[in-house]
Structures are given as C-alpha cells and as structure tokens.
C-alpha cells in the first residue's frame, strides 16, 4: 500500500489497464535514468476533461520539442483518458499522462532506431481549492528562478520545480513566486498574474515559463469580462507594487495571492479582478 493512493486506483501502462500499485517500469527506462520524458495534468469536472484539446496539443508540442514520437493521435489519447476516468469512482479527477523515450542501455544520446516510448496514465480524485484558499488567498515567498532555459517544455525533469516547491514548504507556504534576472517568471507549478490599475498582466509566453492551459483560458475570460490584458516582461518592482497577484494551474484553478515575503499584496485580500475571473472560471466549469 502506498500512502495517499487508493487501493482501487487504476493505471494505464503501455497498452494495459492495471492496478496502479502493480504498474512497473524498467529501471533502464530513460524517464527514470535521465528524466527523459514529458507529461500532462488534465483536470476532470463531472467526468468531463476540461480543455482536453489544449492539453493534448501541448503534449504534442512537448513531445516534438524533445523528439519523441507521439504514441497516440488525439482520438487515441481521448479514448485512453475516457477509460481512465471511467475506471475511477470520482466525478472530479486529475488525470496524469506521461511519455518517456523508453527503455534502453544507458547512454545520454538518443538510442538508435525506433524505440517504443513508455506511455503511462493515472487518475486521482480532484479536491478542488476550498473556500479558505479561494476567499482567503495564499501566502507566497519569492526566490530566484534557477531552472533551465526550456521551461516551455512540460518535462518530467522537474528537479528545479521540486526544489522551488520545497523552498515554499520549508517556509510554511504553498507556492513560490520566481524571478529570473529581476523579472517575474512563474510559480513552481503555476503561472503567476498581476493586476495594476485594473489591468491584468502576465509574463511573456516564451522559453522561460510553461504556458499553462489556464493562461489562454484566463486571457479569454478577461476579454469576455472587459478586463484589459497585457503580456509583457514584469519587473520585480511592479510585483511589489501590484494591486492584486494571483496564480493559476490545473489543480489550483485560479487563486489569489495575498502576501509575498510576509508583505500584503495590495489590500492584503482577494481583489475585484480575481473575483471576476474566479466567477468566469466557475461558470465555465458549469
Ligand atoms: N503544473 N507552470 C508550471 C511550471 C507548471 O508546472 C504548471 C502546471 C503551470 C500551469 O499550467 P496549467 O494551467 O496547464 O496547469 C505553469 C501541473 C499542474 C503539475 O505539474 O502538477
């Protein structure tokens, strides 16, 4: 038994559905040896994947970026995810998909020939952010972004993100806000947003951040709600002077950040732009 894992949890591994606790991959899998693989995290509401097409498009982009052939077309991925959802008793789920380059003799360079990628999927119950997080907001701490320069790839090589998240945990807060060369990048596992004078801002979608599926979604929510949006580099001083900060991810949805390094953000409570985007998010989920 693995703590936190339901005994009836089901996994998909290389063509087979089986109990998650029994799923095994080779120690020579390049995901294990090198972190040579990519992944996706898809939220499921009332048994329906949310923004599935966008998640599959990003998975295809991540695979392309590291030259792993996509093991499934869109319909194939959809069928796999539907079976995973159906195998679990929860209405709201978090589906995790991972593809690694496969099993080969250890050598940094890609193995010659057409290696079969290792394809893995699992699903767990999705506990949506609670009222305390939504209405009370999150405390955060800042830190330098010490990750590599291809953060746009949703890679399973997550050591930089893991250490960042632990930096937050060690300080008793749920997330960090990272800066690279004095400019806002993102959280350890979320995108970060700023509001000043009613204008919503987020860092440029480039190699320095992961473009969250919620990034485009929140852009469209802002447009529909008459909130002006600007994508541009954001200096540390602007973050310190922000009226509102918030973060977004598949699991956190959209949540307000009410303090950074112990100092209140704006009025120190969730602001009106957050409230509007949160309402739009909840409506879209239905
Ligand atoms: N993380 N930036 C980073 C570094 C992330 O890891 C994530 C998501 C995001 C937000 O992306 P999205 O809106 O598509 O969830 C931004 C997932 C949830 C994870 O690793 O568990």
mmCIF file of N, CA and C and ligand atoms in Angstrom, residues 39 41 55 58 147 154 158 161 186-191 210-215 248-251, ligand 1:
data_model
loop_
_atom_site.group_PDB
_atom_site.id
_atom_site.type_symbol
_atom_site.label_atom_id
_atom_site.label_comp_id
_atom_site.label_asym_id
_atom_site.label_seq_id
_atom_site.Cartn_x
_atom_site.Cartn_y
_atom_site.Cartn_z
ATOM 1 N N UNK A 39 5.022 15.256 -19.727
ATOM 2 C CA UNK A 39 3.791 14.854 -19.055
ATOM 3 C C UNK A 39 2.711 15.907 -19.225
ATOM 4 N N UNK A 41 -1.099 17.226 -17.031
ATOM 5 C CA UNK A 41 -2.020 17.115 -15.894
ATOM 6 C C UNK A 41 -3.340 17.739 -16.345
ATOM 7 N N UNK A 55 -4.732 20.527 -23.829
ATOM 8 C CA UNK A 55 -3.733 19.695 -23.136
ATOM 9 C C UNK A 55 -3.051 18.744 -24.126
ATOM 10 N N UNK A 58 -0.590 20.634 -26.247
ATOM 11 C CA UNK A 58 0.669 20.938 -25.537
ATOM 12 C C UNK A 58 1.508 19.679 -25.391
ATOM 13 N N UNK A 147 15.930 27.434 -12.699
ATOM 14 C CA UNK A 147 15.691 26.305 -13.601
ATOM 15 C C UNK A 147 16.428 26.497 -14.928
ATOM 16 N N UNK A 154 6.949 20.750 -21.085
ATOM 17 C CA UNK A 154 6.413 20.183 -19.844
ATOM 18 C C UNK A 154 7.138 18.866 -19.566
ATOM 19 N N UNK A 158 11.977 17.620 -13.295
ATOM 20 C CA UNK A 158 11.354 18.700 -12.522
ATOM 21 C C UNK A 158 12.150 19.073 -11.279
ATOM 22 N N UNK A 161 11.841 22.618 -10.194
ATOM 23 C CA UNK A 161 10.492 22.906 -9.685
ATOM 24 C C UNK A 161 10.277 22.256 -8.320
ATOM 25 N N UNK A 186 7.393 32.533 -12.935
ATOM 26 C CA UNK A 186 6.161 31.823 -12.578
ATOM 27 C C UNK A 186 6.326 31.185 -11.203
ATOM 28 N N UNK A 187 5.373 30.343 -10.810
ATOM 29 C CA UNK A 187 5.489 29.585 -9.577
ATOM 30 C C UNK A 187 6.187 28.267 -9.848
ATOM 31 N N UNK A 188 6.324 27.440 -8.804
ATOM 32 C CA UNK A 188 6.976 26.135 -9.001
ATOM 33 C C UNK A 188 6.131 25.238 -9.885
ATOM 34 N N UNK A 189 4.811 25.416 -9.822
ATOM 35 C CA UNK A 189 3.914 24.593 -10.642
ATOM 36 C C UNK A 189 2.644 25.378 -10.979
ATOM 37 N N UNK A 190 2.829 26.659 -11.273
ATOM 38 C CA UNK A 190 1.678 27.511 -11.611
ATOM 39 C C UNK A 190 2.158 28.747 -12.354
ATOM 40 N N UNK A 191 1.270 29.353 -13.110
ATOM 41 C CA UNK A 191 1.546 30.659 -13.713
ATOM 42 C C UNK A 191 1.114 31.751 -12.749
ATOM 43 N N UNK A 210 6.326 27.872 -18.408
ATOM 44 C CA UNK A 210 5.418 26.920 -19.048
ATOM 45 C C UNK A 210 4.125 27.667 -19.361
ATOM 46 N N UNK A 211 3.721 27.608 -20.620
ATOM 47 C CA UNK A 211 2.454 28.250 -20.958
ATOM 48 C C UNK A 211 1.321 27.356 -20.464
ATOM 49 N N UNK A 212 0.747 27.731 -19.337
ATOM 50 C CA UNK A 212 -0.321 26.920 -18.760
ATOM 51 C C UNK A 212 -1.523 26.878 -19.694
ATOM 52 N N UNK A 213 -2.278 25.797 -19.600
ATOM 53 C CA UNK A 213 -3.522 25.737 -20.360
ATOM 54 C C UNK A 213 -4.476 26.801 -19.830
ATOM 55 N N UNK A 214 -4.312 27.117 -18.547
ATOM 56 C CA UNK A 214 -5.136 28.198 -17.989
ATOM 57 C C UNK A 214 -4.689 29.566 -18.473
ATOM 58 N N UNK A 215 -3.483 29.687 -18.998
ATOM 59 C CA UNK A 215 -3.032 31.000 -19.472
ATOM 60 C C UNK A 215 -3.998 31.499 -20.559
ATOM 61 N N UNK A 248 -2.376 30.434 -11.328
ATOM 62 C CA UNK A 248 -3.293 29.505 -11.995
ATOM 63 C C UNK A 248 -2.579 28.199 -12.310
ATOM 64 N N UNK A 249 -3.319 27.114 -12.190
ATOM 65 C CA UNK A 249 -2.839 25.798 -12.637
ATOM 66 C C UNK A 249 -4.031 24.859 -12.684
ATOM 67 N N UNK A 250 -3.805 23.691 -13.282
ATOM 68 C CA UNK A 250 -4.873 22.698 -13.399
ATOM 69 C C UNK A 250 -5.467 22.371 -12.038
ATOM 70 N N UNK A 251 -4.611 22.261 -11.025
ATOM 71 C CA UNK A 251 -5.084 21.825 -9.708
ATOM 72 C C UNK A 251 -5.494 22.993 -8.810
HETATM 73 N N1 LIG B 1 1.675 22.189 -13.250
HETATM 74 N N2 LIG B 1 3.928 26.473 -14.772
HETATM 75 C C1 LIG B 1 4.434 25.331 -14.291
HETATM 76 C C2 LIG B 1 5.890 25.258 -14.028
HETATM 77 C C3 LIG B 1 3.589 24.230 -14.059
HETATM 78 O O1 LIG B 1 4.112 23.076 -13.598
HETATM 79 C C4 LIG B 1 2.192 24.347 -14.300
HETATM 80 C C5 LIG B 1 1.236 23.220 -14.069
HETATM 81 C C6 LIG B 1 1.707 25.579 -14.796
HETATM 82 C C7 LIG B 1 0.246 25.789 -15.110
HETATM 83 O O2 LIG B 1 -0.142 25.033 -16.237
HETATM 84 P P1 LIG B 1 -1.663 24.511 -16.394
HETATM 85 O O3 LIG B 1 -2.531 25.709 -16.366
HETATM 86 O O4 LIG B 1 -1.656 23.848 -17.730
HETATM 87 O O5 LIG B 1 -1.914 23.550 -15.264
HETATM 88 C C8 LIG B 1 2.606 26.607 -15.027
HETATM 89 C C9 LIG B 1 0.907 20.979 -13.112
HETATM 90 C C10 LIG B 1 -0.451 21.207 -12.534
HETATM 91 C C11 LIG B 1 1.728 19.959 -12.350
HETATM 92 O O6 LIG B 1 2.915 19.861 -12.650
HETATM 93 O O7 LIG B 1 1.188 19.251 -11.493
#
